[in-house]
Amino acid sequence: MSLIAERPGPGVARPYRFPTVTRRTVAGGEVVAAHLPGQNLAVALLLLDAGAGREPLGREGLGGVIAKAVEEGTAQRDATAYALAIEALGTELVTGLDWDSFQVSVQVPVDRLSAAVELLAEAVRTPRLDPADILRVRDDEATALRMDWANPGPRADAVLRADLYGADVRHGRPMYGDPDSVAGLEVDDVRVFHSEWFLRPGTLVVAGDLERIDLDALGAAAFAGAGGGPALQEGPVPVTLREGRRILLVDRPGSVQSTLRLGHPAPHRAHPDHVPTSLAGTVLGGAFTSRLNHLIREVHGYTYGIRGDFGASRRFGRFAVASGVQTAVTAPALVEAVGEIARTQVTGVTEEELAVARSWRAGQLSVELQSPRAIASALTTLVVHGLPDDYHARLRESLLSADVEQVSAAAAAHLRPEALTLVVEGDAAVIRDELVATGLGEVVDATV
């Protein structure tokens, strides 16, 4: 009798239909909406071109500070009065930051949406930005980052990012900044950044029953007090690959584990190969059933889990692998991971592997895109990356129709094992010689 169960095959992806997208220009801004008939909850999201990529070099972390500061009262109400007003509607401000955008949203019953958008706009356009509040929020953010950076991972992530893109550009530094960059922010830094990027109209994204929603009135409320034109958008950053691998060693004395971060630059989000490339990433490392997880976790037992995938923003992308392994198996785990990436780049994927990846990715759409908030988030993807309005409507079919030749070609084109940067954060005194012996690349001491 065997205790080893046979892995079940992929199921049939559930059907999914993305709602119709509506666009209109209102009061100098754009409204992008999705109709969810019969839905009693609605989401309004103000999307601003004020992502981390807009922060000045050396002032990383401004977006995170502003995300907290907008909840500290407005020109019209102090923090307590504003909190009472927003809570009276049964909602809260939800802020989000990525490389390309700053987002503020509310989710309320449809009949309260107009009042909620007015309060949202009040916080975004006219925050109090009292010096004492700004400094307190800044110090809280810096303290949180210090606590986070005391753990394995953040330093390795920062070293990898700097090596891929260069520390002399904003996207070569951590998206939320580091403890020192945030602690160094001044009141004027926050106020100037707000005045430059948060008073532009932006885009109002709405997901709800549009038969019960006045989009023109919502747009007028969201864009009241805004001015200036859209921000100038720079084009994609050219994919520049390193000639030859190298290992960057981040010393963590006494560590019983090594944190691994492997990566290289990759295409931006709107690249035409996005779907087959994402499927190649899923087969290689983007799911629990992936090649990397099977090899490193199940076959060798080096880790509890390893993940590798492609990620992209409007201007740049990257392929990255992340894991943690016991110190004693650092070198062999690194060798096996690089070998599996190289094998996938050369041999591509199999029909069996791709069938699992297609079914999972397409099937997730019917799960992930259920709620008004999820629909609103999907709409922001269209706006930020300039994708067609029917992108999500066609995405399921695009995933299911991708064949082995397309996905293998994407793996061959966009996986570059020979150009990988290999970051290892661990006890350098213990693992250095073994890393050198792997022959994977020059071993260089790295600091953050």
Tab-separated table of C-alpha atoms in Angstrom:
chain	number	residue	atom	x	y	z
A	1	MET	CA	0.000	0.000	0.000
A	2	SER	CA	1.414	3.371	-0.993
A	3	LEU	CA	0.899	6.543	1.016
A	4	ILE	CA	1.844	8.705	-1.971
A	5	ALA	CA	-1.283	10.095	-3.607
A	6	GLU	CA	-1.409	10.826	-7.293
A	7	ARG	CA	-1.627	14.529	-7.939
A	8	PRO	CA	-5.055	15.440	-9.371
A	9	GLY	CA	-5.215	16.960	-12.816
A	10	PRO	CA	-6.378	20.488	-13.557
A	11	GLY	CA	-10.065	21.248	-13.440
A	12	VAL	CA	-12.054	23.208	-15.985
A	13	ALA	CA	-11.717	26.956	-15.481
A	14	ARG	CA	-15.012	28.487	-14.428
A	15	PRO	CA	-16.605	30.874	-16.896
A	16	TYR	CA	-16.150	34.537	-16.134
A	17	ARG	CA	-17.418	37.738	-17.691
A	18	PHE	CA	-15.927	41.128	-16.829
A	19	PRO	CA	-18.473	43.952	-16.633
A	20	THR	CA	-18.741	46.583	-19.335
A	21	VAL	CA	-16.407	49.547	-18.894
A	22	THR	CA	-17.645	53.128	-19.207
A	23	ARG	CA	-15.448	56.218	-19.592
A	24	ARG	CA	-16.257	59.907	-19.542
A	25	THR	CA	-14.528	63.214	-18.977
A	26	VAL	CA	-15.881	65.272	-16.087
A	27	ALA	CA	-14.652	68.570	-14.625
A	28	GLY	CA	-11.159	68.184	-16.035
A	29	GLY	CA	-10.701	64.594	-14.902
A	30	GLU	CA	-11.651	61.157	-16.185
A	31	VAL	CA	-14.211	58.764	-14.739
A	32	VAL	CA	-13.787	55.057	-15.497
A	33	ALA	CA	-16.610	52.854	-14.274
A	34	ALA	CA	-17.882	49.272	-14.339
A	35	HIS	CA	-21.580	48.422	-14.121
A	36	LEU	CA	-22.481	45.865	-11.442
A	37	PRO	CA	-26.270	45.558	-11.710
A	38	GLY	CA	-28.088	44.908	-8.450
A	39	GLN	CA	-24.981	45.416	-6.333
A	40	ASN	CA	-25.811	47.399	-3.204
A	41	LEU	CA	-22.210	48.200	-2.359
A	42	ALA	CA	-20.155	50.534	-4.521
A	43	VAL	CA	-16.500	51.485	-4.571
A	44	ALA	CA	-15.049	54.823	-5.602
A	45	LEU	CA	-11.289	55.038	-6.006
A	46	LEU	CA	-9.320	58.171	-6.779
A	47	LEU	CA	-6.276	57.193	-8.822
A	48	LEU	CA	-3.431	59.710	-8.867
A	49	ASP	CA	-0.201	59.592	-10.844
A	50	ALA	CA	1.695	60.020	-7.583
A	51	GLY	CA	3.319	56.644	-7.090
A	52	ALA	CA	6.675	55.944	-5.506
A	53	GLY	CA	8.325	56.513	-8.874
A	54	ARG	CA	7.488	60.225	-8.571
A	55	GLU	CA	9.414	60.663	-5.321
A	56	PRO	CA	12.683	62.624	-5.567
A	57	LEU	CA	15.860	60.603	-5.184
A	58	GLY	CA	16.906	60.688	-1.554
A	59	ARG	CA	13.340	61.379	-0.386
A	60	GLU	CA	12.032	57.831	-0.627
A	61	GLY	CA	8.994	57.129	1.544
A	62	LEU	CA	7.006	60.323	0.937
A	63	GLY	CA	3.994	58.404	-0.356
A	64	GLY	CA	3.824	56.244	2.751
A	65	VAL	CA	3.910	59.279	5.015
A	66	ILE	CA	1.201	61.068	3.025
A	67	ALA	CA	-0.957	57.932	3.073
A	68	LYS	CA	-1.117	58.247	6.864
A	69	ALA	CA	-1.129	62.054	7.004
A	70	VAL	CA	-4.328	62.427	4.939
A	71	GLU	CA	-6.213	60.794	7.816
A	72	GLU	CA	-4.997	63.408	10.301
A	73	GLY	CA	-7.688	65.954	9.506
A	74	THR	CA	-8.396	68.436	6.730
A	75	ALA	CA	-8.576	72.172	6.248
A	76	GLN	CA	-12.267	71.935	7.156
A	77	ARG	CA	-12.175	69.470	10.080
A	78	ASP	CA	-9.713	68.244	12.648
A	79	ALA	CA	-8.792	64.565	12.835
A	80	THR	CA	-11.598	63.686	15.260
A	81	ALA	CA	-14.295	65.474	13.286
A	82	TYR	CA	-13.129	63.895	10.045
A	83	ALA	CA	-13.034	60.424	11.577
A	84	LEU	CA	-16.573	60.857	12.896
A	85	ALA	CA	-17.809	62.061	9.502
A	86	ILE	CA	-16.320	59.148	7.559
A	87	GLU	CA	-17.401	56.583	10.171
A	88	ALA	CA	-20.954	57.953	10.105
A	89	LEU	CA	-21.135	56.706	6.510
A	90	GLY	CA	-20.004	53.244	7.593
A	91	THR	CA	-16.754	53.394	5.680
A	92	GLU	CA	-13.075	54.257	5.911
A	93	LEU	CA	-10.397	55.647	3.666
A	94	VAL	CA	-8.262	52.894	2.167
A	95	THR	CA	-4.958	54.102	0.749
A	96	GLY	CA	-2.617	52.233	-1.561
A	97	LEU	CA	0.755	52.976	-3.081
A	98	ASP	CA	2.732	51.310	-5.843
A	99	TRP	CA	5.410	52.447	-8.265
A	100	ASP	CA	2.906	54.017	-10.650
A	101	SER	CA	0.043	55.368	-8.568
A	102	PHE	CA	-1.355	56.552	-5.274
A	103	GLN	CA	-4.884	55.346	-4.586
A	104	VAL	CA	-7.528	56.389	-2.078
A	105	SER	CA	-10.858	54.579	-1.981
A	106	VAL	CA	-14.121	54.176	-0.112
A	107	GLN	CA	-16.678	51.368	-0.170
A	108	VAL	CA	-20.222	52.189	0.900
A	109	PRO	CA	-23.850	51.452	0.095
A	110	VAL	CA	-24.787	53.092	-3.190
A	111	ASP	CA	-26.963	55.757	-1.568
A	112	ARG	CA	-24.012	57.012	0.494
A	113	LEU	CA	-21.486	57.055	-2.313
A	114	SER	CA	-21.774	60.734	-3.163
A	115	ALA	CA	-21.180	61.859	0.433
A	116	ALA	CA	-18.273	59.422	0.768
A	117	VAL	CA	-16.583	60.742	-2.384
A	118	GLU	CA	-16.905	64.300	-1.096
A	119	LEU	CA	-15.109	63.287	2.101
A	120	LEU	CA	-12.491	61.369	0.125
A	121	ALA	CA	-11.772	64.424	-2.026
A	122	GLU	CA	-11.599	66.617	1.057
A	123	ALA	CA	-8.876	64.432	2.547
A	124	VAL	CA	-6.882	64.157	-0.673
A	125	ARG	CA	-7.116	67.755	-1.891
A	126	THR	CA	-7.076	69.670	1.407
A	127	PRO	CA	-5.345	67.628	4.113
A	128	ARG	CA	-4.365	69.610	7.183
A	129	LEU	CA	-0.703	68.526	7.002
A	130	ASP	CA	0.031	70.028	10.396
A	131	PRO	CA	3.786	69.938	11.071
A	132	ALA	CA	3.372	68.050	14.337
A	133	ASP	CA	1.199	65.423	12.646
A	134	ILE	CA	3.607	65.021	9.743
A	135	LEU	CA	6.589	64.528	12.041
A	136	ARG	CA	4.709	62.043	14.231
A	137	VAL	CA	3.570	60.033	11.207
A	138	ARG	CA	7.083	60.159	9.751
A	139	ASP	CA	8.596	58.873	12.976
A	140	ASP	CA	6.011	56.092	13.209
A	141	GLU	CA	6.765	55.023	9.633
A	142	ALA	CA	10.522	55.082	10.237
A	143	THR	CA	10.115	52.995	13.390
A	144	ALA	CA	7.960	50.453	11.552
A	145	LEU	CA	10.594	50.186	8.830
A	146	ARG	CA	13.383	49.715	11.379
A	147	MET	CA	11.443	46.823	12.882
A	148	ASP	CA	10.827	45.330	9.447
A	149	TRP	CA	14.435	45.725	8.348
A	150	ALA	CA	15.600	43.889	11.467
A	151	ASN	CA	14.130	40.749	9.877
A	152	PRO	CA	15.736	38.759	7.060
A	153	GLY	CA	14.619	39.869	3.604
A	154	PRO	CA	14.318	43.644	3.304
A	155	ARG	CA	18.069	44.190	3.045
A	156	ALA	CA	18.400	41.425	0.460
A	157	ASP	CA	15.490	42.903	-1.514
A	158	ALA	CA	17.124	46.346	-1.451
A	159	VAL	CA	20.490	44.973	-2.608
A	160	LEU	CA	18.849	43.103	-5.484
A	161	ARG	CA	16.845	46.130	-6.618
A	162	ALA	CA	19.879	48.405	-6.517
A	163	ASP	CA	21.918	45.944	-8.555
A	164	LEU	CA	19.186	45.440	-11.173
A	165	TYR	CA	18.399	49.090	-11.802
A	166	GLY	CA	21.104	51.141	-10.095
A	167	ALA	CA	20.842	52.971	-6.774
A	168	ASP	CA	21.114	56.293	-8.612
A	169	VAL	CA	17.520	56.069	-9.909
A	170	ARG	CA	14.332	56.032	-7.865
A	171	HIS	CA	13.200	52.571	-8.948
A	172	GLY	CA	16.597	51.233	-7.882
A	173	ARG	CA	15.676	51.941	-4.265
A	174	PRO	CA	12.955	50.345	-2.056
A	175	MET	CA	9.412	51.361	-2.939
A	176	TYR	CA	8.601	52.455	0.620
A	177	GLY	CA	12.062	53.842	1.253
A	178	ASP	CA	14.320	52.643	4.044
A	179	PRO	CA	14.493	53.642	7.717
A	180	ASP	CA	17.050	56.372	7.073
A	181	SER	CA	15.334	57.906	4.028
A	182	VAL	CA	11.992	58.103	5.835
A	183	ALA	CA	13.515	59.433	9.071
A	184	GLY	CA	15.186	62.185	7.032
A	185	LEU	CA	11.960	63.552	5.526
A	186	GLU	CA	10.997	67.094	6.502
A	187	VAL	CA	7.632	68.845	6.687
A	188	ASP	CA	8.347	70.829	3.521
A	189	ASP	CA	9.200	67.629	1.619
A	190	VAL	CA	5.716	66.294	2.345
A	191	ARG	CA	3.914	69.536	1.594
A	192	VAL	CA	5.754	70.142	-1.681
A	193	PHE	CA	5.180	66.577	-2.876
A	194	HIS	CA	1.478	66.888	-2.057
A	195	SER	CA	1.116	70.218	-3.832
A	196	GLU	CA	2.856	68.910	-6.947
A	197	TRP	CA	1.076	65.568	-7.361
A	198	PHE	CA	-2.127	65.444	-5.290
A	199	LEU	CA	-3.902	68.484	-6.716
A	200	ARG	CA	-4.032	67.156	-10.278
A	201	PRO	CA	-7.454	65.733	-11.196
A	202	GLY	CA	-6.428	62.123	-11.708
A	203	THR	CA	-8.957	59.415	-12.510
A	204	LEU	CA	-12.040	58.437	-10.517
A	205	VAL	CA	-12.676	54.704	-10.737
A	206	VAL	CA	-16.184	53.517	-9.837
A	207	ALA	CA	-17.540	49.986	-9.502
A	208	GLY	CA	-21.222	49.592	-8.697
A	209	ASP	CA	-24.754	49.668	-10.019
A	210	LEU	CA	-24.410	52.542	-12.462
A	211	GLU	CA	-28.178	52.835	-12.891
A	212	ARG	CA	-28.243	54.209	-9.337
A	213	ILE	CA	-25.071	56.292	-9.548
A	214	ASP	CA	-24.618	59.780	-11.014
A	215	LEU	CA	-21.109	59.577	-12.479
A	216	ASP	CA	-21.065	63.244	-13.459
A	217	ALA	CA	-21.853	64.332	-9.894
A	218	LEU	CA	-19.245	61.967	-8.484
A	219	GLY	CA	-16.620	63.265	-10.891
A	220	ALA	CA	-17.436	66.855	-10.030
A	221	ALA	CA	-17.005	66.057	-6.323
A	222	ALA	CA	-13.790	64.115	-6.823
A	223	PHE	CA	-12.145	66.745	-9.019
A	224	ALA	CA	-13.329	69.821	-7.106
A	225	GLY	CA	-10.367	72.022	-6.275
A	226	ALA	CA	-8.068	70.137	-8.624
A	227	GLY	CA	-6.065	71.792	-11.359
A	228	GLY	CA	-3.226	71.344	-13.762
A	229	GLY	CA	-2.881	68.872	-16.563
A	230	PRO	CA	-1.964	65.216	-16.509
A	231	ALA	CA	1.545	64.369	-15.413
A	232	LEU	CA	4.121	63.751	-18.106
A	233	GLN	CA	4.729	60.017	-18.390
A	234	GLU	CA	8.133	58.694	-19.337
A	235	GLY	CA	8.466	55.612	-21.508
A	236	PRO	CA	9.564	52.117	-20.484
A	237	VAL	CA	13.045	51.706	-19.075
A	238	PRO	CA	15.213	49.692	-21.490
A	239	VAL	CA	15.929	46.175	-20.262
A	240	THR	CA	19.655	46.224	-19.567
A	241	LEU	CA	21.103	42.881	-18.527
A	242	ARG	CA	24.309	42.239	-16.651
A	243	GLU	CA	27.048	40.367	-18.494
A	244	GLY	CA	27.551	37.306	-16.336
A	245	ARG	CA	26.160	36.323	-12.968
A	246	ARG	CA	27.460	37.484	-9.632
A	247	ILE	CA	26.678	36.679	-6.010
A	248	LEU	CA	26.096	39.584	-3.635
A	249	LEU	CA	26.633	38.472	-0.035
A	250	VAL	CA	24.811	40.371	2.708
A	251	ASP	CA	26.315	39.403	6.041
A	252	ARG	CA	23.950	38.374	8.825
A	253	PRO	CA	26.283	36.966	11.490
A	254	GLY	CA	24.986	33.981	13.412
A	255	SER	CA	22.002	33.430	11.146
A	256	VAL	CA	20.801	29.823	10.974
A	257	GLN	CA	19.141	30.460	7.631
A	258	SER	CA	20.101	32.143	4.385
A	259	THR	CA	17.703	34.408	2.552
A	260	LEU	CA	17.908	34.011	-1.225
A	261	ARG	CA	16.893	36.638	-3.766
A	262	LEU	CA	17.640	35.961	-7.442
A	263	GLY	CA	16.630	38.242	-10.270
A	264	HIS	CA	17.188	40.128	-13.479
A	265	PRO	CA	15.363	42.958	-15.308
A	266	ALA	CA	12.373	42.019	-17.477
A	267	PRO	CA	9.784	43.781	-19.691
A	268	HIS	CA	7.276	46.360	-18.426
A	269	ARG	CA	3.624	45.515	-17.706
A	270	ALA	CA	2.094	46.464	-21.061
A	271	HIS	CA	4.551	44.360	-23.077
A	272	PRO	CA	2.713	42.205	-25.652
A	273	ASP	CA	4.288	39.042	-24.200
A	274	HIS	CA	2.744	39.630	-20.767
A	275	VAL	CA	0.293	36.701	-20.800
A	276	PRO	CA	2.660	33.967	-22.080
A	277	THR	CA	5.449	35.334	-19.895
A	278	SER	CA	3.248	35.229	-16.803
A	279	LEU	CA	2.285	31.630	-17.613
A	280	ALA	CA	5.955	30.702	-17.994
A	281	GLY	CA	6.566	32.267	-14.594
A	282	THR	CA	3.674	30.299	-13.127
A	283	VAL	CA	5.105	27.005	-14.383
A	284	LEU	CA	8.592	27.848	-13.142
A	285	GLY	CA	7.877	29.319	-9.729
A	286	GLY	CA	4.526	31.085	-9.445
A	287	ALA	CA	2.463	28.304	-7.866
A	288	PHE	CA	2.836	25.636	-5.189
A	289	THR	CA	3.000	23.029	-7.955
A	290	SER	CA	5.782	24.904	-9.761
A	291	ARG	CA	9.072	23.425	-10.894
A	292	LEU	CA	11.128	25.370	-8.379
A	293	ASN	CA	8.927	24.492	-5.424
A	294	HIS	CA	8.828	20.815	-6.431
A	295	LEU	CA	12.605	20.632	-6.827
A	296	ILE	CA	13.809	22.730	-3.885
A	297	ARG	CA	11.081	21.838	-1.384
A	298	GLU	CA	9.806	18.377	-2.282
A	299	VAL	CA	12.803	16.674	-3.897
A	300	HIS	CA	15.636	18.158	-1.835
A	301	GLY	CA	13.852	19.419	1.286
A	302	TYR	CA	15.928	22.607	1.335
A	303	THR	CA	13.050	24.985	2.117
A	304	TYR	CA	9.444	25.293	3.185
A	305	GLY	CA	8.769	27.174	-0.014
A	306	ILE	CA	10.322	29.024	-2.929
A	307	ARG	CA	8.617	31.370	-5.349
A	308	GLY	CA	9.684	32.891	-8.628
A	309	ASP	CA	7.713	35.013	-11.059
A	310	PHE	CA	7.657	38.031	-13.323
A	311	GLY	CA	6.511	41.344	-11.905
A	312	ALA	CA	6.122	44.594	-13.771
A	313	SER	CA	5.141	48.227	-13.437
A	314	ARG	CA	4.459	50.853	-16.109
A	315	ARG	CA	8.129	51.547	-16.852
A	316	PHE	CA	10.070	48.461	-15.788
A	317	GLY	CA	9.823	44.829	-14.793
A	318	ARG	CA	11.817	42.074	-13.209
A	319	PHE	CA	12.025	38.321	-12.841
A	320	ALA	CA	12.713	37.398	-9.221
A	321	VAL	CA	12.987	34.310	-7.035
A	322	ALA	CA	12.654	34.406	-3.246
A	323	SER	CA	13.248	31.758	-0.621
A	324	GLY	CA	14.839	30.987	2.722
A	325	VAL	CA	16.973	27.889	3.324
A	326	GLN	CA	19.014	26.423	6.136
A	327	THR	CA	22.552	27.779	6.236
A	328	ALA	CA	24.060	24.359	5.578
A	329	VAL	CA	22.296	23.982	2.209
A	330	THR	CA	22.712	27.545	0.942
A	331	ALA	CA	25.113	26.692	-1.877
A	332	PRO	CA	23.336	23.583	-3.223
A	333	ALA	CA	19.952	25.335	-3.075
A	334	LEU	CA	21.359	28.205	-5.117
A	335	VAL	CA	22.886	25.839	-7.664
A	336	GLU	CA	19.633	23.898	-8.068
A	337	ALA	CA	17.538	27.074	-8.419
A	338	VAL	CA	19.792	28.536	-11.101
A	339	GLY	CA	19.845	25.198	-12.887
A	340	GLU	CA	16.061	24.977	-12.966
A	341	ILE	CA	15.761	28.500	-14.335
A	342	ALA	CA	18.293	27.642	-17.038
A	343	ARG	CA	16.479	24.407	-17.904
A	344	THR	CA	13.171	26.232	-18.294
A	345	GLN	CA	14.764	28.884	-20.481
A	346	VAL	CA	16.263	26.241	-22.780
A	347	THR	CA	13.563	23.549	-22.863
A	348	GLY	CA	10.411	25.573	-22.310
A	349	VAL	CA	7.294	24.102	-20.696
A	350	THR	CA	5.329	20.918	-21.238
A	351	GLU	CA	1.671	20.661	-22.211
A	352	GLU	CA	0.862	19.021	-18.882
A	353	GLU	CA	2.484	21.816	-16.871
A	354	LEU	CA	0.901	24.493	-19.004
A	355	ALA	CA	-2.551	22.945	-18.676
A	356	VAL	CA	-2.290	23.266	-14.885
A	357	ALA	CA	-1.049	26.849	-15.113
A	358	ARG	CA	-3.731	27.896	-17.610
A	359	SER	CA	-6.537	26.316	-15.592
A	360	TRP	CA	-5.361	27.878	-12.347
A	361	ARG	CA	-4.733	31.366	-13.695
A	362	ALA	CA	-7.960	31.506	-15.723
A	363	GLY	CA	-9.981	29.915	-12.940
A	364	GLN	CA	-8.731	32.475	-10.439
A	365	LEU	CA	-10.418	35.261	-12.377
A	366	SER	CA	-13.862	34.056	-11.316
A	367	VAL	CA	-12.668	34.040	-7.693
A	368	GLU	CA	-10.506	37.150	-7.573
A	369	LEU	CA	-12.782	39.499	-9.522
A	370	GLN	CA	-15.961	39.046	-7.506
A	371	SER	CA	-16.272	42.127	-5.305
A	372	PRO	CA	-16.687	45.799	-6.228
A	373	ARG	CA	-13.271	46.528	-4.718
A	374	ALA	CA	-11.615	43.855	-6.864
A	375	ILE	CA	-13.350	45.193	-9.978
A	376	ALA	CA	-12.189	48.724	-9.135
A	377	SER	CA	-8.636	47.476	-8.724
A	378	ALA	CA	-8.823	45.785	-12.122
A	379	LEU	CA	-9.987	49.057	-13.675
A	380	THR	CA	-6.927	50.831	-12.290
A	381	THR	CA	-4.791	48.386	-14.281
A	382	LEU	CA	-6.418	49.611	-17.483
A	383	VAL	CA	-5.775	53.244	-16.611
A	384	VAL	CA	-2.220	52.941	-15.320
A	385	HIS	CA	-0.924	50.725	-18.115
A	386	GLY	CA	-2.968	52.076	-21.012
A	387	LEU	CA	-4.655	48.748	-21.672
A	388	PRO	CA	-7.825	48.466	-23.813
A	389	ASP	CA	-11.190	48.502	-22.055
A	390	ASP	CA	-11.876	44.910	-23.080
A	391	TYR	CA	-8.567	43.640	-21.667
A	392	HIS	CA	-10.109	41.847	-18.682
A	393	ALA	CA	-13.015	40.611	-20.778
A	394	ARG	CA	-10.512	38.892	-23.084
A	395	LEU	CA	-8.007	37.858	-20.424
A	396	ARG	CA	-9.568	34.482	-19.639
A	397	GLU	CA	-9.539	33.456	-23.276
A	398	SER	CA	-5.990	34.804	-23.691
A	399	LEU	CA	-4.822	32.611	-20.827
A	400	LEU	CA	-6.667	29.503	-21.995
A	401	SER	CA	-5.555	29.845	-25.613
A	402	ALA	CA	-1.836	30.282	-24.900
A	403	ASP	CA	-0.045	27.237	-26.287
A	404	VAL	CA	3.228	25.499	-25.482
A	405	GLU	CA	5.062	27.201	-28.350
A	406	GLN	CA	4.042	30.703	-27.227
A	407	VAL	CA	4.846	30.151	-23.558
A	408	SER	CA	8.128	28.368	-24.285
A	409	ALA	CA	9.117	31.196	-26.617
A	410	ALA	CA	8.376	33.713	-23.863
A	411	ALA	CA	10.503	31.689	-21.419
A	412	ALA	CA	13.338	31.596	-23.938
A	413	ALA	CA	13.124	35.344	-24.574
A	414	HIS	CA	12.573	36.672	-21.059
A	415	LEU	CA	14.343	34.240	-18.723
A	416	ARG	CA	18.038	35.114	-18.640
A	417	PRO	CA	19.813	32.761	-16.204
A	418	GLU	CA	23.225	33.900	-17.405
A	419	ALA	CA	22.458	37.456	-16.275
A	420	LEU	CA	21.061	36.697	-12.827
A	421	THR	CA	22.055	38.655	-9.762
A	422	LEU	CA	22.151	36.222	-6.826
A	423	VAL	CA	21.709	37.892	-3.430
A	424	VAL	CA	22.380	35.794	-0.348
A	425	GLU	CA	21.726	37.218	3.125
A	426	GLY	CA	23.252	34.940	5.749
A	427	ASP	CA	26.270	34.190	7.908
A	428	ALA	CA	29.072	35.173	5.539
A	429	ALA	CA	31.792	33.499	7.596
A	430	VAL	CA	30.039	30.140	7.215
A	431	ILE	CA	28.784	30.247	3.626
A	432	ARG	CA	31.307	32.364	1.712
A	433	ASP	CA	33.694	29.567	0.699
A	434	GLU	CA	30.861	27.288	-0.430
A	435	LEU	CA	29.371	30.080	-2.526
A	436	VAL	CA	32.723	30.678	-4.190
A	437	ALA	CA	33.027	26.946	-4.884
A	438	THR	CA	29.706	26.859	-6.771
A	439	GLY	CA	31.267	28.715	-9.673
A	440	LEU	CA	27.998	30.563	-10.231
A	441	GLY	CA	29.711	33.929	-10.264
A	442	GLU	CA	32.010	36.303	-8.439
A	443	VAL	CA	31.142	36.659	-4.743
A	444	VAL	CA	30.975	40.291	-3.678
A	445	ASP	CA	30.268	41.662	-0.182
A	446	ALA	CA	27.219	43.931	-0.239
A	447	THR	CA	25.999	46.496	2.264
A	448	VAL	CA	22.818	48.522	2.506
